[in-house]
Short mmCIF file of C-alpha atoms and ligand atoms in Angstrom, two decimals:
data_model
loop_
_atom_site.label_atom_id
_atom_site.label_comp_id
_atom_site.label_asym_id
_atom_site.label_seq_id
_atom_site.Cartn_x
_atom_site.Cartn_y
_atom_site.Cartn_z
CA MET A 1 216.31 53.49 134.17
CA ARG A 2 214.95 51.68 131.17
CA GLU A 3 218.35 50.07 130.85
CA GLN A 4 218.42 49.17 134.53
CA LEU A 5 215.01 47.53 134.31
CA ARG A 6 215.99 45.54 131.23
CA GLU A 7 219.17 44.36 132.89
CA LEU A 8 217.32 43.35 136.05
CA GLN A 9 214.76 41.44 134.03
CA GLU A 10 217.40 39.54 132.10
CA LYS A 11 219.47 38.69 135.13
CA ALA A 12 216.47 37.64 137.18
CA LEU A 13 215.00 35.49 134.39
CA ALA A 14 218.35 33.73 133.91
CA ARG A 15 218.67 33.00 137.61
CA ILE A 16 215.07 31.79 137.83
CA GLN A 17 215.73 29.33 135.00
CA ALA A 18 218.84 28.11 136.78
CA ALA A 19 217.13 27.55 140.15
CA GLY A 20 217.20 23.90 141.20
CA LEU A 21 215.30 24.07 144.50
CA LEU A 22 212.11 25.72 145.68
CA GLU A 23 213.97 27.40 148.56
CA GLU A 24 216.39 28.93 146.11
CA LEU A 25 213.51 30.25 144.05
CA ASN A 26 211.87 31.84 147.09
CA GLU A 27 215.10 33.65 147.92
CA LEU A 28 215.33 35.00 144.36
CA LYS A 29 211.77 36.23 144.62
CA LEU A 30 212.63 38.19 147.76
CA GLN A 31 215.78 39.50 146.20
CA TYR A 32 214.11 40.84 143.03
CA THR A 33 210.44 41.55 143.65
CA GLY A 34 210.26 41.65 147.46
CA LYS A 35 209.44 44.81 149.42
CA LYS A 36 213.12 45.57 149.81
CA GLY A 37 214.04 43.91 146.51
CA GLU A 38 216.00 45.29 143.59
CA LEU A 39 212.94 46.31 141.58
CA THR A 40 211.66 48.48 144.41
CA GLN A 41 215.15 49.93 144.71
CA ILE A 42 215.10 51.07 141.08
CA LEU A 43 211.61 52.54 141.35
CA ARG A 44 212.77 54.69 144.26
CA ASN A 45 214.57 56.83 141.69
CA MET A 46 211.31 57.62 139.85
CA GLY A 47 211.34 61.03 141.55
CA GLY A 48 214.17 62.14 139.30
CA LEU A 49 212.19 61.51 136.13
CA SER A 50 210.18 63.97 134.07
CA ALA A 51 206.35 63.99 134.22
CA GLU A 52 206.10 62.36 130.75
CA GLU A 53 208.62 59.66 131.51
CA ARG A 54 207.16 58.68 134.84
CA PRO A 55 204.04 56.82 133.64
CA VAL A 56 206.06 55.15 130.89
CA MET A 57 208.60 53.87 133.38
CA GLY A 58 205.83 52.90 135.77
CA GLN A 59 204.22 50.76 133.13
CA LEU A 60 207.53 49.24 132.12
CA ALA A 61 208.29 48.40 135.76
CA ASN A 62 204.87 46.73 136.06
CA GLU A 63 205.53 44.69 132.94
CA VAL A 64 208.87 43.57 134.32
CA ARG A 65 207.21 42.64 137.62
CA ASP A 66 204.48 40.68 135.80
CA LYS A 67 207.03 38.84 133.70
CA LEU A 68 209.14 37.94 136.68
CA GLU A 69 206.11 36.82 138.67
CA GLU A 70 204.96 34.64 135.83
CA ALA A 71 208.44 33.14 135.55
CA PHE A 72 208.52 32.54 139.30
CA ALA A 73 205.14 30.82 139.18
CA ASN A 74 206.07 28.62 136.21
CA MET A 75 209.35 27.63 137.76
CA ALA A 76 207.72 26.94 141.14
CA GLU A 77 205.27 24.61 139.45
CA LYS A 78 208.06 22.84 137.62
CA LEU A 79 210.16 22.36 140.75
CA GLN A 80 207.09 21.21 142.69
CA GLU A 81 206.38 18.62 140.01
CA GLN A 82 210.01 17.48 140.08
CA ALA A 83 209.97 17.05 143.86
CA TYR A 84 206.73 15.12 143.60
CA GLN A 85 208.17 12.76 140.98
CA ILE A 86 211.21 12.11 143.14
CA GLN A 87 209.00 11.34 146.13
CA LEU A 88 206.81 9.04 144.03
CA LYS A 89 209.84 7.13 142.85
CA ARG A 90 211.18 6.79 146.37
CA GLU A 91 207.86 5.47 147.68
CA THR A 92 207.11 3.10 144.84
CA LEU A 93 206.47 -0.51 145.89
CA ASP A 94 206.96 -3.48 143.63
CA ILE A 95 203.75 -5.32 144.39
CA THR A 96 204.85 -8.20 142.16
CA LEU A 97 207.67 -9.15 144.57
CA PRO A 98 206.87 -12.46 146.25
CA GLY A 99 206.13 -12.07 149.99
CA ARG A 100 208.24 -13.58 152.75
CA GLN A 101 206.78 -16.95 153.66
CA ARG A 102 206.65 -17.73 157.36
CA PRO A 103 206.33 -21.41 158.21
CA LEU A 104 202.91 -22.10 159.66
CA GLY A 105 202.39 -24.62 162.45
CA SER A 106 199.39 -26.90 162.78
CA ARG A 107 197.57 -28.80 165.51
CA HIS A 108 199.41 -31.89 166.72
CA PRO A 109 197.78 -35.10 165.40
CA LEU A 110 197.15 -36.30 168.96
CA TYR A 111 195.23 -33.15 169.72
CA GLN A 112 193.38 -33.39 166.42
CA ALA A 113 192.23 -36.85 167.52
CA MET A 114 191.39 -35.55 171.00
CA ASP A 115 189.41 -32.62 169.56
CA GLU A 116 187.45 -35.01 167.41
CA ILE A 117 186.70 -37.34 170.33
CA GLU A 118 185.52 -34.37 172.40
CA GLU A 119 183.36 -33.06 169.57
CA ILE A 120 181.60 -36.40 169.16
CA PHE A 121 180.79 -36.70 172.87
CA ILE A 122 179.77 -33.06 173.17
CA SER A 123 177.30 -33.64 170.32
CA MET A 124 175.80 -36.47 172.42
CA GLY A 125 175.25 -34.13 175.36
CA PHE A 126 178.42 -34.72 177.38
CA GLY A 127 180.22 -31.98 179.28
CA VAL A 128 184.01 -31.76 179.40
CA GLU A 129 185.88 -31.76 182.73
CA GLU A 130 189.57 -31.59 183.56
CA GLY A 131 191.20 -33.02 186.64
CA TYR A 132 194.71 -32.80 188.05
CA GLU A 133 197.82 -34.49 186.64
CA VAL A 134 199.37 -34.43 190.10
CA GLU A 135 196.94 -36.47 192.20
CA THR A 136 196.68 -37.96 195.62
CA ASP A 137 196.88 -41.67 196.30
CA TYR A 138 193.31 -41.39 197.55
CA TYR A 139 191.75 -40.25 194.25
CA ASN A 140 194.03 -42.25 191.97
CA PHE A 141 193.58 -45.56 193.80
CA GLU A 142 191.45 -45.63 196.93
CA ALA A 143 188.39 -43.83 195.57
CA MET A 144 188.65 -46.06 192.51
CA ASN A 145 188.08 -49.05 194.76
CA LEU A 146 191.74 -49.97 194.83
CA PRO A 147 192.59 -50.03 198.56
CA LYS A 148 196.21 -50.20 199.71
CA ASN A 149 197.64 -53.67 199.09
CA HIS A 150 195.03 -54.36 196.41
CA PRO A 151 196.74 -56.61 193.84
CA ALA A 152 195.37 -54.54 190.95
CA ARG A 153 197.71 -51.68 191.94
CA ASP A 154 200.47 -53.78 190.37
CA MET A 155 198.86 -53.20 186.98
CA GLN A 156 200.11 -49.65 187.05
CA ASP A 157 203.68 -48.59 187.48
CA THR A 158 203.32 -45.32 189.24
CA PHE A 159 205.52 -42.21 189.43
CA TYR A 160 205.36 -41.27 193.10
CA ILE A 161 206.17 -37.74 194.25
CA SER A 162 205.75 -38.62 197.92
CA GLU A 163 204.01 -41.48 199.66
CA ASP A 164 200.63 -39.83 199.11
CA ILE A 165 201.18 -37.73 196.02
CA LEU A 166 201.73 -39.12 192.56
CA LEU A 167 201.32 -38.46 188.85
CA ARG A 168 197.92 -39.87 187.96
CA THR A 169 198.15 -43.20 186.17
CA HIS A 170 194.74 -42.78 184.55
CA THR A 171 192.02 -40.15 184.16
CA SER A 172 189.66 -42.21 186.36
CA PRO A 173 190.42 -40.28 189.62
CA THR A 174 188.65 -37.29 188.10
CA GLN A 175 185.44 -39.38 188.16
CA THR A 176 185.34 -38.97 191.94
CA ARG A 177 186.26 -35.28 191.79
CA VAL A 178 183.40 -34.69 189.34
CA MET A 179 180.96 -36.67 191.50
CA GLU A 180 181.94 -34.71 194.61
CA LYS A 181 181.38 -31.46 192.72
CA MET A 182 178.05 -32.52 191.19
CA CYS A 183 176.43 -34.52 194.01
CA PRO A 184 173.43 -34.76 194.47
CA ARG A 185 172.59 -33.36 191.01
CA LEU A 186 171.71 -35.71 188.17
CA PRO A 187 172.52 -36.62 185.51
CA VAL A 188 176.30 -36.69 185.56
CA LYS A 189 177.39 -36.92 181.95
CA VAL A 190 180.99 -35.94 181.30
CA ILE A 191 184.16 -36.84 179.49
CA ILE A 192 187.54 -36.15 181.03
CA PRO A 193 190.43 -35.76 178.55
CA GLY A 194 193.99 -35.38 179.80
CA LYS A 195 197.55 -36.54 180.32
CA VAL A 196 198.43 -39.59 182.40
CA TYR A 197 201.79 -41.05 183.46
CA ARG A 198 203.24 -44.53 183.86
CA ARG A 199 206.74 -45.94 184.16
CA ASP A 200 206.73 -47.50 180.71
CA ASP A 201 208.74 -46.74 177.58
CA ASP A 202 208.79 -48.72 174.30
CA ALA A 203 207.27 -48.74 170.81
CA THR A 204 203.74 -48.96 172.19
CA HIS A 205 204.17 -47.31 175.61
CA SER A 206 205.21 -43.79 176.56
CA PRO A 207 205.76 -42.54 180.13
CA MET A 208 203.27 -39.78 179.35
CA PHE A 209 200.19 -40.44 177.27
CA HIS A 210 196.60 -39.26 176.90
CA GLN A 211 193.29 -40.71 177.92
CA VAL A 212 189.67 -39.72 177.59
CA GLU A 213 187.52 -40.90 180.47
CA GLY A 214 183.74 -41.04 180.33
CA LEU A 215 181.26 -41.06 183.19
CA VAL A 216 177.47 -41.18 183.10
CA ILE A 217 175.32 -41.41 186.25
CA ASP A 218 171.55 -41.16 186.49
CA GLU A 219 168.52 -43.16 187.54
CA HIS A 220 168.06 -46.33 185.49
CA ILE A 221 171.33 -46.28 183.59
CA ARG A 222 171.85 -49.73 182.07
CA PHE A 223 174.63 -51.65 180.42
CA SER A 224 172.85 -51.25 177.06
CA ASP A 225 173.23 -47.45 177.40
CA LEU A 226 176.99 -47.95 177.64
CA LYS A 227 176.97 -50.17 174.58
CA GLY A 228 174.85 -47.74 172.55
CA ILE A 229 176.96 -44.71 173.38
CA LEU A 230 180.23 -46.49 172.59
CA LEU A 231 178.92 -47.92 169.31
CA SER A 232 177.78 -44.43 168.23
CA PHE A 233 181.18 -43.05 169.15
CA ILE A 234 183.14 -45.72 167.27
CA LYS A 235 181.02 -45.30 164.14
CA ARG A 236 181.53 -41.55 164.18
CA PHE A 237 185.27 -41.84 164.84
CA PHE A 238 186.24 -44.75 162.55
CA GLY A 239 183.34 -44.93 160.07
CA GLU A 240 179.68 -45.89 159.84
CA ASP A 241 180.44 -49.50 158.88
CA GLN A 242 182.29 -50.14 162.16
CA GLU A 243 181.20 -52.76 164.67
CA ILE A 244 182.11 -53.31 168.30
CA ARG A 245 182.53 -56.39 170.44
CA LEU A 246 182.39 -56.46 174.24
CA ARG A 247 184.52 -58.94 176.16
CA PRO A 248 184.14 -59.59 179.89
CA SER A 249 187.03 -58.11 181.82
CA TYR A 250 188.01 -56.86 185.23
CA PHE A 251 188.54 -53.37 186.60
CA PRO A 252 188.25 -52.67 190.32
CA PHE A 253 186.12 -49.56 189.66
CA THR A 254 183.47 -51.23 187.51
CA GLU A 255 181.19 -54.24 187.90
CA PRO A 256 180.56 -55.81 185.49
CA SER A 257 183.49 -54.71 183.35
CA ALA A 258 184.05 -55.06 179.65
CA GLU A 259 186.81 -54.49 177.21
CA VAL A 260 185.60 -53.06 173.93
CA ASP A 261 187.03 -54.10 170.57
CA CYS A 262 186.35 -52.65 167.13
CA ARG A 263 186.89 -54.22 163.71
CA CYS A 264 190.58 -54.01 162.76
CA VAL A 265 190.94 -50.74 160.87
CA ILE A 266 194.06 -52.02 159.10
CA CYS A 267 192.70 -55.24 157.51
CA GLY A 268 188.96 -54.60 157.86
CA GLY A 269 188.51 -57.77 159.93
CA LYS A 270 190.25 -60.36 157.75
CA GLY A 271 193.13 -60.75 160.19
CA CYS A 272 196.58 -59.14 160.00
CA ARG A 273 199.68 -58.44 162.07
CA THR A 274 198.16 -55.42 163.82
CA CYS A 275 195.15 -57.42 165.08
CA LYS A 276 197.26 -60.58 165.50
CA GLY A 277 195.01 -62.43 163.08
CA THR A 278 191.84 -61.93 165.13
CA GLY A 279 190.21 -59.20 163.02
CA TRP A 280 189.49 -57.24 166.24
CA LEU A 281 191.34 -54.45 168.06
CA GLU A 282 190.99 -53.65 171.73
CA ILE A 283 190.31 -49.93 172.08
CA LEU A 284 188.96 -49.18 175.53
CA GLY A 285 187.97 -50.38 178.98
CA SER A 286 184.51 -49.86 180.43
CA GLY A 287 181.85 -51.07 182.79
CA MET A 288 179.06 -50.23 185.21
CA VAL A 289 180.37 -47.95 187.95
CA HIS A 290 181.11 -50.04 191.06
CA PRO A 291 178.75 -49.30 194.00
CA ASN A 292 181.78 -48.46 196.19
CA VAL A 293 182.92 -45.84 193.68
CA LEU A 294 179.43 -44.28 193.54
CA ARG A 295 179.29 -44.22 197.33
CA MET A 296 182.71 -42.57 197.66
CA GLY A 297 181.53 -39.94 195.17
CA GLY A 298 178.50 -39.23 197.37
CA TYR A 299 175.81 -41.03 195.35
CA ASP A 300 173.54 -43.80 196.63
CA PRO A 301 174.00 -46.99 194.55
CA ALA A 302 170.50 -48.08 195.59
CA LYS A 303 169.02 -45.08 193.78
CA VAL A 304 171.34 -44.37 190.88
CA SER A 305 173.55 -46.32 188.53
CA GLY A 306 176.14 -45.38 185.97
CA PHE A 307 178.69 -46.48 183.45
CA ALA A 308 182.25 -45.41 182.80
CA PHE A 309 184.87 -45.93 180.15
CA GLY A 310 188.47 -45.00 179.49
CA MET A 311 190.32 -44.90 176.19
CA GLY A 312 193.89 -44.23 175.15
CA VAL A 313 194.12 -41.34 172.67
CA GLU A 314 197.51 -42.43 171.24
CA ARG A 315 196.14 -45.84 170.40
CA LEU A 316 193.04 -44.41 168.72
CA ALA A 317 195.15 -41.89 166.76
CA MET A 318 197.62 -44.60 165.68
CA LEU A 319 194.77 -46.74 164.35
CA LYS A 320 192.98 -43.86 162.68
CA TYR A 321 196.06 -42.39 160.97
CA GLY A 322 197.94 -45.67 160.43
CA VAL A 323 200.94 -44.77 162.62
CA ASP A 324 202.92 -47.82 163.71
CA ASP A 325 205.25 -46.35 166.35
CA LEU A 326 203.91 -44.40 169.31
CA ARG A 327 207.21 -42.54 169.75
CA LEU A 328 206.65 -40.64 166.48
CA PHE A 329 204.03 -38.57 168.28
CA PHE A 330 206.59 -37.24 170.75
CA GLU A 331 209.72 -36.79 168.65
CA ASN A 332 208.31 -33.65 167.03
CA ASP A 333 209.92 -34.36 163.68
CA VAL A 334 208.18 -31.88 161.36
CA ARG A 335 208.41 -34.35 158.47
CA PHE A 336 206.09 -36.58 160.45
CA LEU A 337 203.85 -33.83 161.79
CA ARG A 338 203.40 -32.16 158.38
CA GLN A 339 201.51 -35.21 157.13
CA PHE A 340 198.45 -34.39 159.24
N1 LIG B 1 191.40 -46.47 183.99
C1 LIG B 1 191.58 -47.60 183.11
C2 LIG B 1 193.02 -47.66 182.63
O1 LIG B 1 193.70 -46.67 182.72
C3 LIG B 1 190.68 -47.49 181.93
C4 LIG B 1 189.25 -47.66 182.30
C5 LIG B 1 188.65 -48.90 182.31
C6 LIG B 1 188.49 -46.56 182.67
C7 LIG B 1 187.34 -49.08 182.67
C8 LIG B 1 187.16 -46.71 183.03
C9 LIG B 1 186.60 -47.99 183.01
O2 LIG B 1 186.39 -45.69 183.38
O3 LIG B 1 185.28 -48.14 183.36
O4 LIG B 1 193.43 -48.67 182.15
#
């Protein structure tokens, strides 16, 4: 029996050392020291031993069991550690690898200009309204004091959808929509940014472009209020040293009307090609809201007065960013757009 135990111990230890996987080790454990394992098998024959030999063999068997169990435990730890190292290696990240760069877009320069215009007017207490790009003849022309057959309708080459429905040629029709919504509340103090459409296409005209309309109505609104607001705006948009000049003009929806110029932002007023030598640039149209327009919006021109203005966003953006061809804004060439 002594021999049997020694043999079992040797064989088991050798196989434990050779085990490469935890599962394999567990099987060996069952095979040698399990309830039905080989060690138990040998001890079954204890009955055939003498009374003196029995405790000696018992002790020897316990020693063998202890040795094997220790070997199992050591090997299990080793295999566990090995498995852990393999997993670590598999999950290792190289945090020094450069990341994948995704190209990032940015706001279109026209909308940057528009945002800035809005911000300036909002800071002066204006609300922002949006109208419809598809308008009726009534709002686009009639309510703007341009009755059918009015010669001023020739100023605008219109995209008609039907006889009565068209793409708005300016943001002015939204003036009347805002008045109808607000009336009789005062004051009305809004800007109206948006797209407008005209049948025009060259270096300085696009069939679709952007305007920002302004409308202020209250009791005692005067022409000087218009001038003050526009001067503040121009200084904020182009710089504190800017000046404006008002020239008499004509729009059917205002009376009196004025075109507003600012100092040429290219030459500073000395005279250049952009300002055609005058030192001034025309930047917007404006005037006191015509009594007919107030009336069609629901307000009584005997009690309230107002001013309005309309500016082209493309033109303002071209002057501010020094862009000399309007079409660059719409070609979406990223080499152009990346510069803003
Ligand atoms: N609607 C005009 C245009 O598109 C611009 C304009 C001029 C708007 C005078 C106004 C204004 O509100 O008072 O050319």
